[in-house]
């Protein structure tokens, strides 16, 4: 068993050192190979998702149950949120009834800012246009499993960059880890703030040279009022079409955080192509979340 780390909260990947990122990936690989832990006492978690989720929500629940934690269900649509309860009051209540660890996804950037003094550990499951740290960590684990390193890899991030917390988390950390980050996609969905982490390039060129082609979901829910979008036109101009896929380098992989808009970001059949790691990303999500939860449980003295 490798050395494990301790954590109070996980809010962004920026707060993690390179050594801590590698420690979490190592530990996630150990969980994947069957290692587990025994808790010293009963611990309850709750997953508060104020935006829709399949993967993050349910893989956290799976990780919590695999670690022996109790999981208290919470659905905003049937809770007192409908009577005007604030996020602060929901978290205060859950803490009062004995929940110690909360995974929260919320549309507000940095929703966690005024929650951190409460006696709970918070794991950010996605904040507005901010970060999605466990998605980033599972993406890193998947890349590391494939290549054994980040140094010198060319990682292309394609698509709806402006609105993507996955792009923001991944671009920052991949640069720190020694990868070259390249961006491609529509000008209107690019944000110059990303110039700090990589270079914008032509979509056809980047697909030929990247080791990792990371596609982003078109976030229709964040494009309210934009009636001009055409799925066919986006796929032809910026998507991973079958024709573009055939130009990928030997050994290169394709990734997507999912859910996938089939025949928009990538051609339908490519979701399960031989060099697609999309299903592996979902699988790894459980193990990286076990590693994060373990670090938090250790920080709370439960391990
Ligand atoms: N990738 C991801 O965050 O998926 P969900 O929205 O289904 O959690």
mmCIF file of N, CA and C and ligand atoms in Angstrom, residues 49 52-57 105 125 132 135 165-166 217 257-259 289, ligand 1:
data_model
loop_
_atom_site.group_PDB
_atom_site.id
_atom_site.type_symbol
_atom_site.label_atom_id
_atom_site.label_comp_id
_atom_site.label_asym_id
_atom_site.label_seq_id
_atom_site.Cartn_x
_atom_site.Cartn_y
_atom_site.Cartn_z
ATOM 1 N N UNK A 49 -26.755 17.361 -5.251
ATOM 2 C CA UNK A 49 -26.600 17.736 -6.661
ATOM 3 C C UNK A 49 -27.725 18.673 -7.076
ATOM 4 N N UNK A 52 -27.968 18.434 -12.792
ATOM 5 C CA UNK A 52 -28.109 17.019 -13.145
ATOM 6 C C UNK A 52 -26.758 16.320 -13.225
ATOM 7 N N UNK A 53 -26.773 15.032 -12.943
ATOM 8 C CA UNK A 53 -25.540 14.243 -13.003
ATOM 9 C C UNK A 53 -25.905 12.766 -13.019
ATOM 10 N N UNK A 54 -25.183 12.003 -13.798
ATOM 11 C CA UNK A 54 -25.250 10.543 -13.696
ATOM 12 C C UNK A 54 -23.936 10.036 -13.124
ATOM 13 N N UNK A 55 -22.838 10.329 -13.845
ATOM 14 C CA UNK A 55 -21.532 9.762 -13.489
ATOM 15 C C UNK A 55 -21.015 10.225 -12.122
ATOM 16 N N UNK A 56 -20.932 11.537 -11.929
ATOM 17 C CA UNK A 56 -20.305 12.058 -10.710
ATOM 18 C C UNK A 56 -21.117 11.629 -9.482
ATOM 19 N N UNK A 57 -22.438 11.831 -9.576
ATOM 20 C CA UNK A 57 -23.306 11.512 -8.440
ATOM 21 C C UNK A 57 -23.205 10.022 -8.087
ATOM 22 N N UNK A 105 -22.663 19.646 -6.094
ATOM 23 C CA UNK A 105 -22.624 20.274 -7.430
ATOM 24 C C UNK A 105 -23.662 21.379 -7.431
ATOM 25 N N UNK A 125 -18.260 18.830 -6.582
ATOM 26 C CA UNK A 125 -18.688 17.985 -7.708
ATOM 27 C C UNK A 125 -18.974 18.813 -8.945
ATOM 28 N N UNK A 132 -14.129 21.156 -11.688
ATOM 29 C CA UNK A 132 -14.714 19.819 -11.500
ATOM 30 C C UNK A 132 -13.518 18.923 -11.152
ATOM 31 N N UNK A 135 -13.376 15.043 -11.779
ATOM 32 C CA UNK A 135 -13.340 14.691 -13.207
ATOM 33 C C UNK A 135 -11.907 14.849 -13.719
ATOM 34 N N UNK A 165 -16.004 23.506 -17.148
ATOM 35 C CA UNK A 165 -15.170 23.432 -15.944
ATOM 36 C C UNK A 165 -14.170 22.288 -16.088
ATOM 37 N N UNK A 166 -14.482 21.295 -16.938
ATOM 38 C CA UNK A 166 -13.522 20.203 -17.189
ATOM 39 C C UNK A 166 -12.292 20.778 -17.890
ATOM 40 N N UNK A 217 -18.163 18.242 -24.055
ATOM 41 C CA UNK A 217 -19.592 18.255 -24.377
ATOM 42 C C UNK A 217 -20.042 19.676 -24.741
ATOM 43 N N UNK A 257 -15.553 13.629 -21.201
ATOM 44 C CA UNK A 257 -16.048 13.460 -19.823
ATOM 45 C C UNK A 257 -17.438 12.848 -19.756
ATOM 46 N N UNK A 258 -18.191 12.944 -20.892
ATOM 47 C CA UNK A 258 -19.569 12.458 -20.969
ATOM 48 C C UNK A 258 -20.468 13.237 -19.974
ATOM 49 N N UNK A 259 -21.776 13.305 -20.231
ATOM 50 C CA UNK A 259 -22.486 12.610 -21.292
ATOM 51 C C UNK A 259 -22.100 13.127 -22.675
ATOM 52 N N UNK A 289 -12.412 8.577 -6.846
ATOM 53 C CA UNK A 289 -13.274 9.151 -5.792
ATOM 54 C C UNK A 289 -13.069 8.397 -4.475
HETATM 55 N N1 LIG B 1 -18.703 13.988 -16.524
HETATM 56 C C1 LIG B 1 -19.661 14.313 -15.639
HETATM 57 O O1 LIG B 1 -19.491 15.173 -14.766
HETATM 58 O O2 LIG B 1 -20.827 13.634 -15.844
HETATM 59 P P1 LIG B 1 -22.167 13.846 -15.008
HETATM 60 O O3 LIG B 1 -22.663 15.248 -15.342
HETATM 61 O O4 LIG B 1 -23.093 12.761 -15.474
HETATM 62 O O5 LIG B 1 -21.813 13.758 -13.560
#
